[in-house]
Short mmCIF file of C-alpha atoms in Angstrom, two decimals:
data_model
loop_
_atom_site.label_atom_id
_atom_site.label_comp_id
_atom_site.label_asym_id
_atom_site.label_seq_id
_atom_site.Cartn_x
_atom_site.Cartn_y
_atom_site.Cartn_z
CA MET A 1 -12.66 -240.93 -127.71
CA ASP A 2 -16.26 -242.70 -127.88
CA LYS A 3 -17.73 -239.58 -129.18
CA ALA A 4 -15.15 -238.82 -131.98
CA ARG A 5 -15.85 -242.42 -133.23
CA ARG A 6 -19.45 -241.90 -133.57
CA LEU A 7 -19.51 -238.52 -135.16
CA GLU A 8 -16.94 -240.28 -137.84
CA ASP A 9 -19.87 -242.94 -138.01
CA PHE A 10 -22.25 -239.76 -138.86
CA GLY A 11 -20.47 -238.88 -142.09
CA PHE A 12 -18.24 -235.84 -140.72
CA ASP A 13 -15.60 -234.90 -142.50
CA ALA A 14 -13.53 -233.33 -140.24
CA LEU A 15 -13.88 -232.54 -136.25
CA HIS A 16 -12.45 -229.19 -134.82
CA LEU A 17 -12.17 -227.74 -131.46
CA PRO A 18 -12.56 -224.36 -129.60
CA ASP A 19 -9.84 -222.43 -128.12
CA HIS A 20 -11.13 -220.74 -124.69
CA LEU A 21 -10.19 -220.97 -121.10
CA GLY A 22 -12.32 -223.71 -119.57
CA ALA A 23 -12.58 -225.62 -122.50
CA PRO A 24 -10.63 -228.84 -123.14
CA ALA A 25 -6.90 -227.92 -124.46
CA PRO A 26 -6.89 -228.22 -127.81
CA PHE A 27 -4.08 -230.19 -129.00
CA PRO A 28 -4.26 -233.09 -126.29
CA ALA A 29 -7.82 -233.93 -126.88
CA LEU A 30 -6.71 -233.37 -130.67
CA THR A 31 -4.41 -236.14 -130.19
CA ALA A 32 -6.80 -238.32 -128.44
CA ILE A 33 -9.18 -238.06 -131.40
CA ALA A 34 -6.68 -238.71 -134.15
CA GLN A 35 -6.16 -241.95 -131.98
CA ALA A 36 -9.60 -243.10 -131.99
CA THR A 37 -10.55 -242.64 -135.47
CA THR A 38 -9.37 -243.39 -139.09
CA THR A 39 -10.17 -240.94 -141.69
CA VAL A 40 -11.51 -237.77 -140.00
CA ARG A 41 -9.54 -234.49 -140.01
CA VAL A 42 -8.85 -233.07 -136.74
CA GLY A 43 -8.89 -229.45 -136.15
CA THR A 44 -9.22 -226.20 -134.21
CA TYR A 45 -11.91 -223.68 -134.81
CA VAL A 46 -9.86 -221.63 -134.26
CA LEU A 47 -7.25 -221.24 -131.80
CA ASN A 48 -6.56 -217.72 -130.35
CA ALA A 49 -3.38 -216.58 -132.47
CA CYS A 50 -2.56 -214.25 -129.70
CA PHE A 51 -2.05 -216.41 -127.36
CA TYR A 52 0.79 -218.17 -128.81
CA LYS A 53 4.38 -217.60 -129.74
CA PRO A 54 4.22 -218.94 -133.54
CA ALA A 55 7.58 -221.23 -132.59
CA LEU A 56 6.00 -223.19 -129.83
CA LEU A 57 2.47 -223.10 -131.48
CA ALA A 58 4.77 -225.16 -135.26
CA ARG A 59 5.91 -227.24 -132.49
CA ASP A 60 2.66 -228.40 -131.17
CA ALA A 61 1.13 -228.41 -134.67
CA GLY A 62 3.40 -230.17 -136.27
CA ALA A 63 3.50 -232.56 -133.56
CA VAL A 64 -0.25 -233.34 -133.65
CA ASP A 65 -0.14 -233.49 -137.71
CA LEU A 66 2.41 -236.17 -137.29
CA LEU A 67 0.46 -238.04 -134.96
CA SER A 68 -2.63 -237.75 -136.75
CA ASP A 69 -1.35 -239.29 -139.73
CA GLY A 70 -1.21 -235.46 -141.62
CA ARG A 71 -4.84 -234.97 -140.50
CA LEU A 72 -4.57 -231.89 -139.15
CA GLU A 73 -6.47 -228.51 -139.92
CA LEU A 74 -4.81 -225.65 -138.42
CA GLY A 75 -7.73 -222.87 -137.44
CA LEU A 76 -6.38 -219.36 -136.48
CA GLY A 77 -8.30 -216.60 -135.53
CA ALA A 78 -7.85 -212.87 -133.76
CA GLY A 79 -9.36 -213.62 -130.19
CA TYR A 80 -11.76 -211.53 -128.68
CA VAL A 81 -12.55 -211.84 -125.46
CA LYS A 82 -11.05 -209.44 -123.29
CA GLU A 83 -11.65 -211.50 -120.33
CA GLU A 84 -9.77 -214.56 -121.27
CA PHE A 85 -6.66 -212.54 -121.82
CA GLU A 86 -7.12 -211.09 -118.63
CA ALA A 87 -7.25 -214.55 -117.36
CA ALA A 88 -3.99 -216.09 -119.27
CA GLU A 89 -2.48 -212.97 -117.90
CA LEU A 90 -1.85 -211.37 -121.33
CA PRO A 91 -2.15 -208.06 -122.63
CA TYR A 92 -5.54 -207.53 -124.72
CA PRO A 93 -4.48 -205.23 -127.96
CA ALA A 94 -6.51 -203.41 -130.39
CA ALA A 95 -8.40 -205.35 -132.97
CA ARG A 96 -5.94 -204.01 -135.66
CA GLN A 97 -3.02 -205.18 -133.50
CA ARG A 98 -4.52 -208.41 -133.08
CA VAL A 99 -4.95 -208.86 -136.75
CA ASP A 100 -1.38 -207.73 -137.65
CA TYR A 101 -0.62 -210.49 -135.24
CA LEU A 102 -2.41 -212.89 -136.66
CA GLU A 103 -0.86 -212.44 -139.90
CA HIS A 104 2.52 -212.86 -138.27
CA VAL A 105 1.15 -215.75 -137.10
CA THR A 106 0.01 -217.22 -140.09
CA THR A 107 2.55 -216.64 -142.19
CA TYR A 108 5.62 -218.33 -139.97
CA MET A 109 2.83 -221.76 -140.19
CA LYS A 110 2.78 -221.12 -143.94
CA LYS A 111 6.58 -220.73 -143.66
CA HIS A 112 7.28 -223.67 -141.50
CA LEU A 113 4.32 -226.17 -141.77
CA PRO A 114 3.42 -225.77 -145.22
CA SER A 115 1.34 -229.13 -145.79
CA VAL A 116 -1.01 -228.17 -143.09
CA PRO A 117 -4.19 -226.50 -144.33
CA ILE A 118 -4.66 -223.06 -142.61
CA LEU A 119 -8.08 -222.27 -141.63
CA ILE A 120 -9.03 -218.34 -140.82
CA ALA A 121 -12.23 -217.31 -139.84
CA GLY A 122 -13.95 -214.09 -139.43
CA ASN A 123 -16.29 -211.64 -140.82
CA GLY A 124 -14.27 -208.37 -140.85
CA ASP A 125 -12.55 -206.78 -143.94
CA ARG A 126 -9.19 -206.81 -142.49
CA LEU A 127 -9.18 -210.28 -141.01
CA LEU A 128 -10.93 -211.40 -144.60
CA THR A 129 -7.95 -209.70 -146.01
CA VAL A 130 -5.74 -211.86 -144.30
CA ALA A 131 -7.54 -214.86 -144.64
CA ALA A 132 -7.76 -214.45 -148.63
CA ARG A 133 -4.18 -213.88 -148.94
CA TYR A 134 -2.59 -216.59 -146.79
CA ALA A 135 -5.16 -219.10 -145.37
CA ASP A 136 -6.33 -222.50 -147.47
CA ILE A 137 -9.85 -222.37 -146.11
CA ILE A 138 -12.01 -218.93 -145.16
CA GLY A 139 -14.36 -219.61 -142.54
CA LEU A 140 -17.00 -217.32 -142.93
CA THR A 141 -18.54 -216.47 -139.60
CA GLY A 142 -21.59 -214.06 -140.58
CA ALA A 143 -22.40 -210.89 -142.48
CA ASN A 144 -23.96 -207.38 -142.10
CA PRO A 145 -27.93 -207.94 -142.28
CA GLY A 146 -29.40 -205.15 -144.43
CA ALA A 147 -26.14 -203.29 -144.94
CA VAL A 148 -26.37 -205.28 -148.58
CA ALA A 149 -28.92 -207.07 -151.06
CA ASP A 150 -27.12 -210.43 -150.21
CA PRO A 151 -24.50 -209.85 -147.37
CA LEU A 152 -22.98 -213.40 -147.60
CA ALA A 153 -22.71 -212.60 -151.38
CA GLU A 154 -20.81 -209.80 -150.46
CA ARG A 155 -18.50 -211.18 -148.26
CA ILE A 156 -17.46 -213.75 -150.50
CA ASP A 157 -16.95 -210.98 -153.27
CA PHE A 158 -14.52 -209.37 -151.14
CA VAL A 159 -12.74 -212.37 -150.99
CA ARG A 160 -12.22 -212.87 -153.85
CA ALA A 161 -11.00 -209.36 -154.67
CA ALA A 162 -8.56 -209.53 -152.26
CA ALA A 163 -7.44 -213.49 -152.81
CA GLY A 164 -6.96 -212.25 -156.59
CA ASP A 165 -5.57 -215.65 -158.27
CA ARG A 166 -5.53 -217.33 -155.52
CA PHE A 167 -9.24 -217.51 -154.92
CA GLU A 168 -10.05 -220.46 -157.40
CA ARG A 169 -7.96 -222.70 -154.74
CA LEU A 170 -9.49 -221.64 -151.47
CA GLU A 171 -12.29 -223.40 -149.64
CA LEU A 172 -15.26 -221.53 -148.75
CA ASN A 173 -16.68 -222.67 -145.41
CA LEU A 174 -19.56 -220.99 -143.89
CA ALA A 175 -20.26 -221.38 -139.65
CA ILE A 176 -24.02 -222.74 -138.78
CA THR A 177 -25.34 -221.09 -135.95
CA ALA A 178 -29.00 -222.99 -135.74
CA VAL A 179 -29.95 -226.56 -136.82
CA PRO A 180 -33.09 -228.47 -136.06
CA THR A 181 -32.09 -231.09 -133.79
CA ASP A 182 -35.83 -232.85 -133.67
CA ASN A 183 -38.13 -233.40 -136.31
CA SER A 184 -39.89 -230.15 -135.92
CA GLY A 185 -37.94 -228.56 -138.46
CA MET A 186 -37.22 -225.45 -136.24
CA PRO A 187 -33.99 -224.71 -134.85
CA ASP A 188 -33.03 -223.25 -131.85
CA LEU A 189 -32.42 -219.69 -132.64
CA SER A 190 -30.76 -218.79 -128.97
CA LEU A 191 -27.17 -218.84 -130.43
CA THR A 192 -27.59 -216.75 -133.63
CA ARG A 193 -29.52 -213.84 -131.43
CA ARG A 194 -26.29 -213.06 -129.47
CA TYR A 195 -25.09 -212.21 -132.84
CA VAL A 196 -28.24 -210.38 -134.23
CA PRO A 197 -30.12 -209.21 -130.85
CA THR A 198 -32.21 -206.89 -133.03
CA LEU A 199 -33.65 -209.04 -135.88
CA SER A 200 -36.90 -210.94 -135.49
CA ASP A 201 -37.50 -214.79 -135.86
CA GLU A 202 -38.81 -213.98 -139.05
CA GLN A 203 -35.26 -212.28 -140.18
CA ILE A 204 -33.31 -215.13 -138.18
CA LEU A 205 -34.59 -217.84 -140.05
CA ALA A 206 -33.59 -216.31 -143.32
CA LEU A 207 -29.67 -215.70 -142.72
CA PRO A 208 -27.50 -218.18 -144.62
CA ALA A 209 -26.17 -219.48 -141.17
CA VAL A 210 -29.29 -220.33 -139.78
CA LEU A 211 -31.09 -224.27 -141.48
CA SER A 212 -34.56 -225.15 -140.94
CA GLY A 213 -36.77 -227.83 -142.42
CA SER A 214 -36.65 -231.37 -143.12
CA PRO A 215 -33.16 -232.96 -143.75
CA PRO A 216 -34.06 -233.00 -147.26
CA ASP A 217 -34.84 -229.53 -147.49
CA ILE A 218 -31.64 -228.57 -145.37
CA ALA A 219 -29.63 -230.65 -147.79
CA GLU A 220 -31.07 -229.44 -150.65
CA ARG A 221 -30.58 -225.39 -149.77
CA LEU A 222 -26.92 -226.86 -149.05
CA ARG A 223 -26.28 -227.59 -152.59
CA GLY A 224 -27.82 -224.04 -153.31
CA TYR A 225 -25.06 -222.34 -151.55
CA ARG A 226 -22.57 -224.67 -153.47
CA ASP A 227 -23.93 -223.61 -156.42
CA THR A 228 -24.59 -220.22 -155.80
CA TYR A 229 -21.84 -218.74 -153.92
CA GLY A 230 -19.34 -221.51 -153.99
CA LEU A 231 -19.27 -222.90 -150.47
CA THR A 232 -18.02 -226.26 -150.24
CA SER A 233 -17.98 -226.91 -146.38
CA PHE A 234 -20.06 -226.20 -143.10
CA THR A 235 -19.28 -226.38 -139.93
CA VAL A 236 -22.10 -227.11 -136.87
CA GLN A 237 -22.18 -227.21 -133.40
CA GLU A 238 -21.78 -230.38 -131.19
CA ASN A 239 -25.11 -230.26 -130.22
CA HIS A 240 -26.63 -229.99 -134.23
CA ALA A 241 -24.55 -233.20 -135.16
CA GLU A 242 -27.11 -235.89 -134.23
CA GLY A 243 -29.63 -234.06 -136.31
CA PHE A 244 -27.32 -232.80 -139.24
CA ALA A 245 -26.13 -236.74 -139.73
CA LYS A 246 -29.77 -236.77 -141.61
CA VAL A 247 -28.30 -234.40 -143.76
CA ILE A 248 -25.21 -235.78 -144.46
CA ALA A 249 -26.83 -238.59 -145.43
CA GLU A 250 -28.88 -236.79 -148.08
CA LEU A 251 -26.06 -235.04 -149.69
CA ARG A 252 -24.25 -238.63 -149.73
#
């Protein structure tokens, strides 16, 4: 709760929790965060939809939304860690089946909790199609470096085509994987490297999800993302929070 208050004071607009076995249970923790704060939105980035039955998820999410005075953002994903499905004694469906179930859960939430914004985060065509059709917030989690000249623009164009008339009402969010945490201006690239192990440091530093430089440099880069791509929100890791607070101060 002290950490939540500190992050709210840093200027963050939303605090999101992951959904992994071994991490805190999202909904009880979000309720505690909501009780400790006043303005910051609370949410999930992202729930593994395959872990939940829609009616039970709607009950729990609706309770958190009520207890937070309407501050819940419900982030949903298709799940990807096979070992967690096994630990939960659940079957591990094929990727297509997991995305189909995500769509089922999402449409249920839209019908039964229409006031709760839905965030869907991912990168693949089928998942982004579901996001474009039903979500309020699109979480862009990466691209395919080298596949096209501007992979981020390609993913956003894909969402635009799938969303049709909805596109102008969508919030576009980018997941940031590396941010400087000291005065060197250089981020720790270890997290990003997990997803692109074959790229050089120079290539990784050029990725949209990797931020380097001083707080004013990073703020200017994010303004460029807004102007070029229409990105209006950015998600950073907890260990980036203190360093990124200096960027927030520049953006305000």
